[in-house]
Structures are given as C-alpha cells and as structure tokens.
Short mmCIF file of C-alpha atoms in Angstrom, two decimals:
data_model
loop_
_atom_site.label_atom_id
_atom_site.label_comp_id
_atom_site.label_asym_id
_atom_site.label_seq_id
_atom_site.Cartn_x
_atom_site.Cartn_y
_atom_site.Cartn_z
CA MET W 1 84.19 119.85 69.76
CA THR W 2 83.11 116.58 71.35
CA GLU W 3 85.46 114.61 69.15
CA ARG W 4 88.31 117.02 69.83
CA ILE W 5 87.91 116.69 73.59
CA ARG W 6 87.62 112.94 73.33
CA SER W 7 90.78 112.71 71.24
CA LEU W 8 92.66 114.90 73.74
CA LEU W 9 91.51 112.73 76.64
CA ASP W 10 92.49 109.61 74.71
CA ALA W 11 95.91 111.11 74.04
CA ALA W 12 96.33 111.90 77.74
CA VAL W 13 96.24 108.25 78.73
CA GLU W 14 97.46 106.63 75.55
CA ASP W 15 100.83 105.81 77.11
CA THR W 16 99.61 105.33 80.66
CA ARG W 17 100.74 101.98 81.94
CA PRO W 18 100.21 100.56 85.42
CA ARG W 19 103.15 101.03 87.72
CA VAL W 20 102.26 97.95 89.71
CA VAL W 21 103.39 94.76 88.05
CA ASP W 22 101.20 92.37 90.01
CA PRO W 23 97.95 94.25 90.57
CA VAL W 24 96.19 91.27 92.12
CA SER W 25 98.66 91.11 94.98
CA ALA W 26 98.59 94.88 95.36
CA VAL W 27 94.80 94.97 95.59
CA LEU W 28 94.58 92.07 98.01
CA ARG W 29 97.32 93.54 100.17
CA ARG W 30 95.51 96.85 100.22
CA GLY W 31 92.30 95.08 101.19
CA ARG W 32 94.02 93.35 104.07
CA ALA W 33 95.61 96.62 105.22
CA SER W 34 92.26 98.37 105.04
CA ARG W 35 90.61 95.64 107.06
CA ARG W 36 93.38 95.72 109.66
CA HIS W 37 93.03 99.49 109.99
CA ARG W 38 89.30 99.22 110.49
CA LEU W 39 89.65 96.54 113.10
CA ALA W 40 92.45 98.34 114.84
CA GLY W 41 90.35 101.48 114.86
CA ALA W 42 87.61 99.60 116.63
CA GLY W 43 90.10 98.56 119.25
CA ALA W 44 89.48 94.92 118.50
CA SER W 45 93.02 93.66 118.61
CA GLY W 46 91.90 90.13 119.27
CA VAL W 47 89.75 90.19 116.17
CA VAL W 48 92.69 91.18 113.95
CA ALA W 49 94.20 87.74 114.11
CA VAL W 50 90.86 86.18 113.16
CA ALA W 51 90.52 88.58 110.24
CA LEU W 52 93.99 87.78 109.01
CA LEU W 53 93.20 84.10 109.23
CA ALA W 54 89.96 84.69 107.36
CA THR W 55 91.75 86.45 104.53
CA GLY W 56 94.40 83.76 104.35
CA GLY W 57 92.53 82.22 101.43
CA LEU W 58 93.30 85.27 99.35
CA VAL W 59 96.88 84.12 99.08
CA VAL W 60 95.61 81.57 96.58
CA ALA W 61 95.39 84.38 94.06
CA ASN W 62 98.77 85.73 94.98
CA ARG W 63 100.61 83.63 92.40
CA GLY W 64 102.71 82.12 95.09
CA GLY W 65 104.13 85.53 95.69
CA GLY W 66 103.58 85.35 99.39
CA GLU W 67 102.35 88.12 101.58
CA THR W 68 104.55 91.10 102.14
CA THR W 69 104.63 93.98 104.53
CA GLY W 70 106.52 97.18 104.85
CA ALA W 71 105.26 99.23 101.93
CA ASN W 72 103.01 102.15 102.62
CA PRO W 73 99.64 100.69 101.65
CA SER W 74 98.12 104.07 100.90
CA ALA W 75 100.72 105.02 98.34
CA SER W 76 100.40 102.50 95.58
CA ALA W 77 101.95 104.84 93.05
CA SER W 78 105.12 104.95 95.03
CA ALA W 79 105.22 101.36 96.19
CA PRO W 80 107.77 99.15 94.52
CA PRO W 81 106.35 96.65 92.06
CA THR W 82 105.28 93.34 93.51
CA LEU W 83 106.70 90.44 91.59
CA PRO W 84 105.80 86.83 91.14
CA SER W 85 108.55 85.47 93.34
CA GLU W 86 108.70 81.71 92.88
CA PRO W 87 110.95 80.78 89.97
CA ASN W 88 108.96 79.94 86.87
CA SER W 89 109.97 77.26 84.47
CA ARG W 90 110.59 79.55 81.51
CA GLN W 91 112.73 82.05 83.40
CA THR W 92 111.32 84.88 81.35
CA VAL W 93 110.73 88.42 82.45
CA ALA W 94 107.52 90.26 81.59
CA ALA W 95 108.85 92.93 79.26
CA THR W 96 107.37 95.50 76.91
CA VAL W 97 109.63 95.89 73.92
CA THR W 98 109.79 98.62 71.29
CA ASP W 99 112.62 99.67 69.00
CA GLU W 100 113.45 102.51 71.38
CA GLU W 101 113.15 100.94 74.82
CA VAL W 102 112.58 97.84 76.87
CA ARG W 103 110.45 98.08 80.00
CA ALA W 104 110.28 95.31 82.56
CA ASN W 105 108.59 95.67 85.95
CA GLY W 106 109.56 99.32 86.36
CA LEU W 107 113.03 98.90 84.81
CA ILE W 108 113.59 100.98 81.67
CA LEU W 109 116.39 100.28 79.22
CA THR W 110 116.69 102.87 76.47
CA VAL W 111 118.03 101.01 73.47
CA PRO W 112 121.36 102.71 72.67
CA ASP W 113 121.70 104.28 69.22
CA GLY W 114 122.85 101.73 66.69
CA TRP W 115 121.62 98.79 68.78
CA ARG W 116 118.71 96.50 67.92
CA VAL W 117 116.34 94.43 70.02
CA VAL W 118 115.91 90.67 69.64
CA SER W 119 113.06 89.23 71.66
CA GLY W 120 111.86 85.73 72.46
CA GLN W 121 113.94 83.83 69.91
CA ARG W 122 116.38 80.94 70.06
CA VAL W 123 119.82 82.20 69.07
CA THR W 124 123.42 81.04 69.19
CA ASP W 125 126.45 83.23 69.80
CA CYS W 126 127.26 83.01 66.11
CA GLU W 127 123.81 84.34 65.13
CA VAL W 128 123.75 87.32 67.47
CA ALA W 129 124.53 90.51 65.61
CA PRO W 130 126.88 92.95 67.31
CA ARG W 131 125.08 95.52 69.45
CA SER W 132 121.99 93.48 70.28
CA VAL W 133 119.63 93.81 73.22
CA LEU W 134 118.38 90.28 73.86
CA VAL W 135 115.10 89.97 75.74
CA ASN W 136 114.02 86.53 76.92
CA VAL W 137 116.00 84.79 74.21
CA VAL W 138 117.01 81.16 74.52
CA TRP W 139 120.72 81.53 74.08
CA MET W 140 122.72 78.56 72.85
CA ARG W 141 126.38 78.99 73.70
CA ASN W 142 128.86 78.34 70.93
CA GLU W 143 132.49 78.53 71.95
CA ARG W 144 133.57 79.33 68.38
CA CYS W 145 131.79 82.70 68.49
CA HIS W 146 131.48 83.24 72.24
CA GLY W 147 132.17 86.79 73.42
CA ARG W 148 132.35 88.34 69.97
CA ALA W 149 129.26 90.51 70.08
CA ASP W 150 128.38 93.46 72.27
CA ILE W 151 125.17 92.48 73.98
CA ILE W 152 122.79 93.42 76.75
CA ARG W 153 120.70 90.42 77.70
CA LEU W 154 117.62 90.66 79.93
CA HIS W 155 116.12 87.68 81.66
CA SER W 156 114.51 86.88 84.96
CA TRP W 157 116.29 87.17 88.31
CA PHE W 158 115.42 85.32 91.46
CA PRO W 159 117.18 85.54 94.80
CA PRO W 160 119.85 82.86 95.18
CA HIS W 161 118.87 80.24 97.72
CA TYR W 162 120.76 77.72 99.82
CA GLY W 163 119.67 74.10 100.06
CA LEU W 164 119.01 72.75 103.53
CA SER W 165 121.35 69.85 102.81
CA GLU W 166 124.23 72.31 102.93
CA LYS W 167 123.49 73.21 106.51
CA PRO W 168 125.94 70.86 108.23
CA SER W 169 128.77 72.50 106.32
CA SER W 170 127.69 76.07 106.81
CA LYS W 171 131.27 77.30 106.89
CA VAL W 172 131.16 78.17 103.24
CA PHE W 173 132.28 81.16 101.28
CA SER W 174 129.65 83.89 101.11
CA GLU W 175 129.86 86.42 98.36
CA GLY W 176 128.99 90.04 99.09
CA VAL W 177 126.75 92.38 97.15
CA SER W 178 127.58 95.83 95.82
CA GLU W 179 124.88 98.37 95.18
CA LEU W 180 124.52 100.94 92.44
CA VAL W 181 121.67 103.45 92.39
CA LEU W 182 120.01 103.82 89.01
CA PRO W 183 118.62 107.11 87.71
CA GLY W 184 115.05 107.03 88.99
CA GLY W 185 116.15 105.99 92.46
CA GLN W 186 116.05 102.20 92.48
CA PRO W 187 119.08 100.05 93.28
CA ALA W 188 120.92 97.49 91.18
CA TRP W 189 123.24 94.84 92.56
CA LEU W 190 126.57 93.44 91.46
CA SER W 191 128.35 90.45 92.95
CA ASP W 192 131.79 90.84 94.50
CA ASN W 193 133.13 88.73 91.69
CA ASP W 194 131.84 91.19 89.13
CA ILE W 195 133.20 94.13 91.08
CA LEU W 196 136.65 92.53 91.13
CA ASN W 197 136.40 92.02 87.39
CA PHE W 198 135.79 95.74 86.90
CA GLU W 199 139.34 96.38 88.02
CA ARG W 200 140.65 93.94 85.42
CA PHE W 201 138.69 94.94 82.36
CA GLN W 202 141.03 95.77 79.48
CA ARG W 203 139.17 96.48 76.27
CA SER W 204 135.72 95.19 77.10
CA ALA W 205 133.56 94.80 80.18
CA SER W 206 131.46 91.74 80.90
CA PHE W 207 129.32 91.54 84.03
CA ASN W 208 125.86 90.85 85.45
CA LEU W 209 123.69 93.58 86.89
CA ALA W 210 120.81 92.30 89.04
CA VAL W 211 117.77 94.53 89.33
CA PRO W 212 116.05 92.69 92.18
CA TRP W 213 112.89 94.80 92.56
CA ALA W 214 112.21 94.21 88.83
CA GLY W 215 113.04 90.50 89.00
CA THR W 216 115.43 91.09 86.12
CA LEU W 217 119.06 90.30 85.45
CA LEU W 218 121.03 92.20 82.83
CA GLU W 219 124.04 90.46 81.33
CA ILE W 220 126.17 93.20 79.87
CA GLN W 221 129.08 92.72 77.50
CA VAL W 222 130.32 95.94 75.94
CA PRO W 223 133.56 97.67 74.91
CA LEU W 224 135.02 99.52 77.88
CA LYS W 225 134.70 102.86 76.10
CA ASP W 226 130.90 102.35 75.86
CA LEU W 227 130.42 101.20 79.45
CA ASP W 228 129.27 104.48 80.98
CA PHE W 229 127.06 105.16 78.00
CA VAL W 230 125.35 101.77 78.31
CA LEU W 231 125.00 102.05 82.10
CA GLY W 232 123.44 105.45 81.54
CA SER W 233 120.75 103.90 79.36
CA ILE W 234 119.44 101.88 82.32
CA ARG W 235 117.07 103.55 84.72
CA SER W 236 114.07 102.88 86.92
CA GLU W 237 110.65 104.42 86.89
CA PRO W 238 110.66 107.03 89.64
CA VAL W 239 109.65 105.52 92.96
CA VAL W 240 109.05 107.35 96.20
CA PRO W 241 111.50 105.95 98.79
CA GLY W 242 110.02 103.68 101.41
CA ARG W 243 110.68 101.24 104.22
CA LEU W 244 111.76 97.67 103.57
CA VAL W 245 109.22 95.43 101.87
CA LEU W 246 109.45 91.98 103.43
CA PRO W 247 107.73 88.61 103.29
CA GLU W 248 105.14 88.04 106.00
CA THR W 249 106.36 84.81 107.57
CA PRO W 250 109.43 83.20 106.02
CA PRO W 251 110.08 79.86 107.72
CA ARG W 252 113.83 80.01 107.15
CA VAL W 253 116.45 82.76 107.16
CA THR W 254 120.11 82.63 106.15
CA VAL W 255 122.74 85.28 106.67
CA GLY W 256 125.73 85.39 104.34
CA GLN W 257 128.67 87.67 105.02
CA ARG W 258 132.08 87.68 103.42
CA GLY W 259 134.63 86.20 105.79
CA ARG W 260 132.04 84.90 108.27
CA ASP W 261 130.29 81.57 108.71
CA ARG W 262 126.88 81.46 107.16
CA ILE W 263 123.98 81.37 109.61
CA ASP W 264 120.96 79.26 108.73
CA SER W 265 117.97 79.44 111.04
CA THR W 266 114.49 77.91 111.07
CA ASP W 267 113.75 79.08 114.61
CA ALA W 268 110.35 80.77 114.32
CA ALA W 269 110.78 82.98 117.37
CA ALA W 270 114.20 84.21 116.26
CA ILE W 271 112.96 84.86 112.72
CA ALA W 272 109.99 86.79 114.08
CA GLN W 273 112.37 88.99 116.09
CA VAL W 274 114.54 89.60 113.03
CA LEU W 275 111.50 90.58 110.96
CA GLU W 276 110.29 92.86 113.71
CA ARG W 277 113.65 94.62 113.78
CA LEU W 278 113.71 94.98 110.00
CA ARG W 279 110.13 96.27 109.86
CA GLY W 280 110.85 98.77 112.59
CA LEU W 281 113.53 100.54 110.56
CA ASP W 282 112.02 103.85 109.56
CA GLN W 283 114.93 106.08 108.50
CA VAL W 284 114.26 105.90 104.77
CA VAL W 285 117.15 106.56 102.38
CA GLN W 286 116.11 109.29 99.96
CA THR W 287 116.27 108.93 96.18
CA ASP W 288 119.05 111.39 95.55
CA GLU W 289 121.02 110.34 98.60
CA LEU W 290 124.08 108.20 97.95
CA PRO W 291 124.50 106.65 101.39
CA CYS W 292 128.22 106.03 101.01
CA ALA W 293 129.57 109.09 99.26
CA SER W 294 133.11 108.01 100.00
CA ALA W 295 132.77 104.74 98.12
CA GLN W 296 135.09 104.03 95.22
CA PRO W 297 133.81 104.87 91.74
CA LEU W 298 132.77 101.83 89.74
CA THR W 299 133.48 103.62 86.48
CA PRO W 300 134.56 107.20 85.86
CA GLY W 301 130.89 108.17 85.75
CA ARG W 302 129.35 105.79 88.29
CA LYS W 303 129.82 105.52 92.02
CA LEU W 304 128.77 102.56 94.14
CA ALA W 305 126.34 103.18 96.98
CA ALA W 306 127.91 100.35 98.95
CA LYS W 307 130.35 97.50 98.51
CA ASP W 308 130.57 94.01 99.99
CA MET W 309 127.16 94.05 101.64
CA ALA W 310 125.98 91.11 103.75
CA THR W 311 122.78 89.32 102.72
CA VAL W 312 119.83 88.19 104.82
CA THR W 313 117.90 85.72 102.67
CA LEU W 314 114.26 84.99 103.52
CA HIS W 315 112.93 81.69 102.18
CA TYR W 316 109.60 80.25 101.09
CA PRO W 317 108.41 77.05 102.75
CA SER W 318 109.30 75.34 99.46
CA GLY W 319 112.95 76.21 100.03
CA PHE W 320 113.23 78.83 97.29
CA ALA W 321 114.44 82.22 98.35
CA GLN W 322 111.70 84.85 98.42
CA ALA W 323 113.65 87.97 99.28
CA VAL W 324 117.13 89.20 100.07
CA VAL W 325 117.91 92.12 102.35
CA ALA W 326 121.36 93.48 101.51
CA ILE W 327 123.02 95.11 104.50
CA SER W 328 125.88 97.55 104.37
CA SER W 329 127.18 97.78 107.88
CA THR W 330 130.36 99.79 107.90
CA ASP W 331 130.40 102.57 110.47
CA GLU W 332 130.17 105.37 107.94
CA CYS W 333 127.65 103.64 105.75
CA ALA W 334 124.96 101.56 107.42
CA PHE W 335 121.86 100.92 105.36
CA ALA W 336 119.74 98.02 104.10
CA THR W 337 117.99 97.36 100.80
CA SER W 338 115.29 94.75 100.23
CA SER W 339 115.08 92.91 96.92
CA MET W 340 111.31 93.47 97.18
CA GLY W 341 111.78 97.22 97.55
CA GLY W 342 112.66 99.84 100.14
CA ARG W 343 115.91 101.21 101.53
CA VAL W 344 116.57 102.33 105.11
CA ARG W 345 119.42 103.49 107.30
CA LEU W 346 120.55 101.20 110.11
CA PRO W 347 121.46 101.85 113.72
CA ALA W 348 124.97 100.98 114.85
CA GLY W 349 125.61 97.28 115.36
CA PHE W 350 122.50 96.19 113.50
CA LEU W 351 124.04 93.31 111.52
CA ALA W 352 125.75 91.94 114.64
CA GLU W 353 122.41 92.06 116.42
CA ILE W 354 120.69 90.13 113.61
CA ARG W 355 123.46 87.53 113.62
CA ALA W 356 123.17 87.16 117.40
CA LEU W 357 119.39 86.77 117.29
CA LEU W 358 119.59 83.98 114.73
CA THR W 359 122.58 82.27 116.31
CA ASP W 360 120.97 82.27 119.75
CA GLY W 361 117.81 80.89 118.20
CA GLU W 362 119.69 77.97 116.74
CA GLY W 363 121.53 77.30 119.96
CA MET S 1 79.34 80.17 99.34
CA GLY S 2 79.99 77.01 97.47
CA LYS S 3 82.08 78.83 94.91
CA ARG S 4 84.20 80.48 97.54
CA GLY S 5 87.33 78.54 96.62
CA SER S 6 87.22 79.71 92.98
CA GLU S 7 86.61 83.36 93.76
CA PRO S 8 90.23 84.44 94.15
CA ASP S 9 91.17 82.88 90.82
CA SER S 10 88.31 84.47 88.90
CA PHE S 11 88.96 87.80 90.60
CA ALA S 12 92.64 87.58 89.68
CA GLU S 13 91.67 86.94 86.06
CA PHE S 14 89.37 89.95 86.10
CA VAL S 15 91.99 92.24 87.63
CA ASN S 16 94.74 91.11 85.27
CA ALA S 17 92.48 91.66 82.27
CA ARG S 18 91.02 95.03 83.24
CA TYR S 19 93.65 96.68 85.44
CA ALA S 20 95.40 98.74 82.77
CA ALA S 21 92.09 100.13 81.47
CA LEU S 22 90.95 100.97 85.00
CA VAL S 23 94.22 102.80 85.69
CA ARG S 24 93.67 104.90 82.55
CA HIS S 25 90.14 105.68 83.71
CA GLY S 26 91.44 106.61 87.15
CA THR S 27 94.15 108.79 85.65
CA LEU S 28 91.56 110.83 83.78
CA LEU S 29 89.22 111.03 86.78
CA THR S 30 92.00 112.41 88.97
CA GLY S 31 94.28 114.05 86.38
CA ASP S 32 97.21 112.15 87.85
CA HIS S 33 98.70 108.74 87.09
CA GLY S 34 99.61 107.89 90.69
CA HIS S 35 96.28 108.99 92.14
CA GLY S 36 94.52 107.25 89.27
CA GLU S 37 96.17 103.94 90.06
CA ASP S 38 95.40 104.48 93.72
CA LEU S 39 91.75 105.07 92.88
CA ALA S 40 91.63 101.93 90.74
CA GLN S 41 93.10 99.80 93.52
CA GLU S 42 90.73 101.20 96.14
CA ALA S 43 87.78 100.43 93.88
CA LEU S 44 89.06 96.92 93.20
CA VAL S 45 89.19 96.24 96.94
CA LYS S 46 85.46 97.00 97.05
CA THR S 47 84.91 94.87 93.96
CA TYR S 48 86.62 91.97 95.68
CA ARG S 49 84.34 92.30 98.67
CA ALA S 50 81.33 92.24 96.34
CA TRP S 51 82.74 89.51 94.13
CA HIS S 52 80.24 86.85 95.21
CA ARG S 53 77.49 89.11 93.81
CA LEU S 54 79.38 90.20 90.70
CA HIS S 55 80.71 86.88 89.46
CA PRO S 56 79.81 85.30 87.15
CA ASP S 57 76.53 87.06 86.38
CA GLY S 58 77.25 90.71 87.24
CA ASP S 59 79.23 93.37 85.42
CA ALA S 60 82.34 93.71 87.57
CA ASP S 61 83.95 96.22 85.24
CA ALA S 62 80.97 98.58 85.35
CA TYR S 63 80.74 98.16 89.12
CA THR S 64 84.41 99.03 89.59
CA ARG S 65 84.19 102.07 87.35
CA ARG S 66 81.09 103.27 89.19
CA VAL S 67 82.93 102.96 92.51
CA MET S 68 85.82 104.95 91.06
CA VAL S 69 83.58 107.66 89.68
CA ARG S 70 81.68 108.07 92.92
CA ALA S 71 84.88 108.18 94.95
CA ALA S 72 86.32 110.85 92.64
CA TRP S 73 83.06 112.83 92.87
CA ARG S 74 82.96 112.57 96.67
CA ALA S 75 86.62 113.58 96.88
CA GLY S 76 85.71 116.76 95.03
CA ARG S 77 83.00 117.51 97.53
CA ARG S 78 85.34 116.94 100.48
CA LEU S 79 88.09 119.05 99.01
CA TRP S 80 85.68 121.87 98.26
CA ARG S 81 84.63 122.06 101.90
CA GLN S 82 88.22 122.04 103.07
CA GLU S 83 89.56 124.43 100.49
CA VAL S 84 91.53 127.33 101.94
CA PRO S 85 92.02 130.39 99.71
CA THR S 86 95.65 131.40 99.33
CA GLY S 87 97.33 134.20 97.52
CA GLU S 88 100.32 132.16 96.52
CA LEU S 89 100.59 129.12 94.34
CA PRO S 90 101.86 126.03 96.14
CA GLU S 91 105.42 125.11 95.37
CA ARG S 92 105.62 123.03 92.23
CA ARG S 93 107.53 119.80 92.33
CA ALA S 94 110.61 119.48 90.18
CA ALA S 95 110.04 118.34 86.62
CA ASP S 96 109.81 114.58 86.38
CA PRO S 97 112.17 113.48 83.62
CA TYR S 98 110.06 110.40 82.88
CA GLU S 99 106.70 112.13 82.80
CA PRO S 100 104.88 111.87 79.50
CA ARG S 101 105.45 114.91 77.34
CA ASP S 102 103.47 117.15 75.05
CA THR S 103 99.78 116.53 74.58
CA ALA S 104 99.40 113.97 77.33
CA ARG S 105 101.17 116.15 79.87
CA LEU S 106 99.22 119.25 78.84
CA VAL S 107 95.86 117.50 79.03
CA LEU S 108 96.62 115.99 82.44
CA THR S 109 97.78 119.38 83.68
CA ALA S 110 94.56 120.93 82.44
CA LEU S 111 92.50 118.18 84.08
CA ARG S 112 94.27 118.68 87.39
CA GLU S 113 93.44 122.36 87.28
CA LEU S 114 89.72 121.61 87.04
CA PRO S 115 87.63 121.19 90.18
CA ALA S 116 87.17 117.45 90.77
CA GLN S 117 83.45 117.40 90.02
CA GLN S 118 83.90 119.21 86.71
CA ARG S 119 86.67 116.76 85.81
CA VAL S 120 84.49 113.75 86.61
CA VAL S 121 81.59 115.02 84.53
CA LEU S 122 83.88 115.95 81.65
CA VAL S 123 85.42 112.46 81.57
CA LEU S 124 82.08 110.69 81.79
CA ARG S 125 80.43 112.90 79.15
CA TYR S 126 83.20 113.18 76.58
CA TRP S 127 85.44 110.17 77.16
CA ALA S 128 83.05 107.50 78.45
CA GLY S 129 80.30 108.84 76.17
CA LEU S 130 77.52 108.76 78.79
CA SER S 131 74.41 110.88 78.41
CA GLU S 132 73.61 113.64 80.88
CA GLN S 133 70.81 111.51 82.31
CA GLU S 134 73.10 108.53 82.78
CA ILE S 135 75.70 110.67 84.52
CA ALA S 136 73.09 112.25 86.76
CA GLY S 137 71.87 108.77 87.72
CA MET S 138 75.35 107.54 88.45
CA LEU S 139 76.26 110.56 90.57
CA ASN S 140 72.84 110.90 92.18
CA CYS S 141 72.49 114.54 91.14
CA SER S 142 70.29 116.51 88.74
CA THR S 143 70.89 116.78 85.00
CA GLY S 144 71.16 120.53 85.56
CA THR S 145 74.17 119.94 87.77
CA VAL S 146 75.73 117.73 85.12
CA LYS S 147 75.13 120.36 82.42
CA SER S 148 76.59 123.18 84.44
CA ARG S 149 79.67 121.19 85.49
CA ALA S 150 80.31 120.10 81.91
CA SER S 151 79.86 123.61 80.57
CA ARG S 152 82.25 125.11 83.12
CA ALA S 153 84.79 122.39 82.46
CA ILE S 154 84.75 123.07 78.72
CA SER S 155 85.06 126.81 79.29
CA ALA S 156 88.03 126.26 81.59
CA LEU S 157 89.76 123.98 79.10
CA ARG S 158 89.31 126.53 76.31
CA ARG S 159 90.62 129.37 78.44
CA VAL S 160 93.04 131.39 76.35
CA ASP S 161 95.71 131.30 79.04
CA GLY S 162 95.14 127.64 79.90
CA PRO S 163 97.49 124.77 79.02
CA LEU S 164 95.20 123.55 76.24
CA ALA S 165 94.57 126.89 74.54
CA GLU S 166 96.83 125.98 71.65
CA ALA S 167 95.20 122.60 71.17
CA PHE S 168 91.80 124.23 70.88
CA GLN S 169 93.11 126.86 68.51
CA VAL S 170 94.33 124.05 66.29
CA SER S 171 90.92 122.45 66.57
CA SER S 172 89.10 125.65 65.66
CA ALA S 173 91.40 126.24 62.73
CA GLY S 174 90.76 122.72 61.54
CA LEU S 175 87.04 123.24 61.63
CA THR S 176 86.98 126.35 59.54
#
C-alpha cells in the first residue's frame, strides 16, 4: 500500500514543471512586494523608500533582468514568466525538447506530424532535412540550398533597440507591430513587413513570429497549404490575464509609430509620468477576448488582434532595450501589450498623451 | 555581515538548483500546481531572509520545505475555521486543455478533495518518507494526530466513489 501511494504521488508531479522561468527574480520581487505591503500597512510611507534602497542589492542576483512592476505579486501561477532580458552572447533560448514538443519559457510548440527536431547543432541549409524544427542551431546560410526546406527555427528574441547616436536624425522610418493571440492567451508579434508579405505569399510562407514574453523568435518557412496547421501547433501555457509588466526605472524611452517622427527621451520626470500612466491602466484584456474583432484575417483560420501598433521601448542604462509596450490606438481598438507580459485596454487619446509627455520633457 | 555581497549569488544558485523540486513538493502539499508554486515562492522569500543563517552551513532545502509544510498545515487550520457548509458544489472551472491527464490529474484531484491537514500528513508520510514522530515534531502536534490524519486520508483516497478508486482496485488486484 505504501509503495502504491508513493508511486501515485510520484506520478502526480512527474511532469510538473515550474511556470516561472526565472524563479530568482520572481522570489526577490515577491519579497520586495511583501516588504512594501508590510511597511505600507504600518503607515510608514517614508520608510518604504529606505526599504527599497536597502533591497537594491538584491538586483545583483537578478541576472541583469532589472526590476519590474505591474504583475500581481500574489498570483505567481498566473504571472507571465520573467526573462533574462539583456542579450546574451550565445543568443540561445532555454528550451526543453522532446520528439513531440518544444517548450521554451511558457511557449509550447507541438512538433507537427512528420517533422523532426534538431537541437543545438551547427547546420547549413544544405544539411537541413525538410520539415525540421531547429532549436538553438547555428545556421550557416548557403545560397545554393537556401529556402528549400520547410523549417521552424526557434532562437532567442530581444526587443529591438535604437542607438543614441541616431538621435539627431530621429525622423526615421518606424515599423509597426501586429499582434496575434495564441491558444493559451498570450500574444505573438509580427512586423509590418511580414504582414505585407502575407498578402504576397504564393506557394510558401516565410515570416518571423516574435513571442516576446517567452524571449523567443520563431522563423517559419512552410508551404502555404500547411500554414494554418503549423500556426495551430504553437500555443502558450495558460496565463491569467494581468496588467502591464514594466521595468522599474528605465533611463530612456523611445516611441516609434508608423508615419510619425520617432521620439527619444531621457527626461526622468517625463519617463516617470509615462510609467505612472502605463501602470495605472487596469482594464485587463481577457484571454478569450480578441480586442479588434473587425481586424482582417491573417490566414483563413487566424485573425489579428491588432495591426500596425506603435511601440514604446524602455531601455536599460546600458542602452539595450529591456521592454516594448505595443500600443494599438485606433478608436475601435485601443489596447496595449507589454513584451514582459500583460495586456490592457486604453482610454481615448492615450498614445497622443504619451507622445506629448515625452515631447514636452525633451523640450 | 562580511559575506553580505555574496549572498544574492549563492541564494540564486540555491533557488535555480532546487526550485523545480520545491514546486513539485508544493504541488503535492496543495494539490494544485499554481498554489504549489505560490507556496514554494513564499517559502523561498523566508529562506532569503534567513540566508545569512542557512548559508553555507545550514540546510536551506530542509528549511524551505519545513516552511512550506507549516504554511500548508496552517492554511488547513484557517480554512477549517472559515468553512461554510453548502448544499451545492461550487461551479467547476472549464477543463484546462493543457492540464496533465490521466493518473497525474486524478491524483491531484483526489489530493485537492482531502482536507489540507490530511493532505500534508499523507505527503510527508508516504512521499517524503518521514516517520510519524518526525512529522509530529515538524508540525508541533501529537503522533496520535498524525496517525488519525494519515488514516483518514488513506480511507478517503480508497473511497469507492473517489477519483482514485480504480487505481486502488488495480493495486489490490496486483497484490493478490
């Protein structure tokens, strides 16, 4: 009997895997939240700042991930995964690979029937077998064979960043972001360029699908007839919807919007106001809610949640981008998604307000 | 406090090495993956606060598990006091398409149906392999309490209309 019970209990947690990718950050964040609540409860608002300063050393263990706010600290199971955010030299994504599926930071790719997984190898186009899922491979391009195979390639994704040296010529083209909601409730992003390509695909489709909350980019190259099937094999672990997760104190913010000049601000007061506005957004978009139901279908089976979104990029002191908040601001469809997690509805005129805050700050 | 600067690094190493195991422990103690991970994180916050005592000479893993067990045990006591009898079952949430299936799901369902204190004792006795005396010491209760909780938990799991009835039938058949 004892052995039977033990084996049943073992079986119950055999496949249990943590939902949080970076548990150290999650624990330290929870500790800070707990301490803040205690201090706030004691009415010691002046002491809060001291406590935050005292816990500043904890960031050392935060893998450079920076502090974040916005997630519900009491609901770790539902909080989006916290990712190591500074680009690493290997550009690999932490993935668990089996013959049936690939899991990376809450992203799940069911390996389509007839496909195989290649992981962590150095391959050339000529060596890749048709119908391969490539995970963290070093891929050597070879023009002779380029584009022959159907592939899904996973590797790490980091928010695009803009060098400060570009600032004097800020009147540059800004590409928009389109959002797709994966089964499970998490978003995936496509660039405007990729969206335009969708209209031109003839026999095969080739595009990048960024999964920001998982720090993963999927390069997908499949016959057009298999596109919906392959897209259907990508899903997220279920996550309870939440408010925007944001960095604590980014020293620099840029706003990119198609057809508008890019705004680049290092004004601390203006940035603080922008963060306050973003953190104050509390109308959470629900999992099964497609905020823009009128949007054009991406494929016969897939509809975009939003198209041509503006981006608010929040930077590390080092200059790398830490997070991107994509903002859809059309009248019928106003919502924002953070690359660190969370999706909320926006009040009317929100993007204009953010632009004004940052522009005034620079002036 | 001379080691203060190295504490975050050593704590991070500890968490990264033990987190998955602690989440499994929490899942069994609560009967739920999400609550289990929550429990593990709460306990790790306390472990961090005690890190200067636990590292490098203490047993941080045992400390964290003890915090988890006591929290799960106390939660049972709180819930019992607040329990409100109702004639109707609460509405069940929709089936989660990604939830583990079969044995794992059945066992977790059965664990959730147990009162928290019975669940804690069951996990410590049959999964962690602790003796009744060790459990009593950890939970600051009598061995009689441990025995009775364990006995009731086993009876509930073997209930003919319970989710694990079939599993125990298989077990009984295998023994004969």
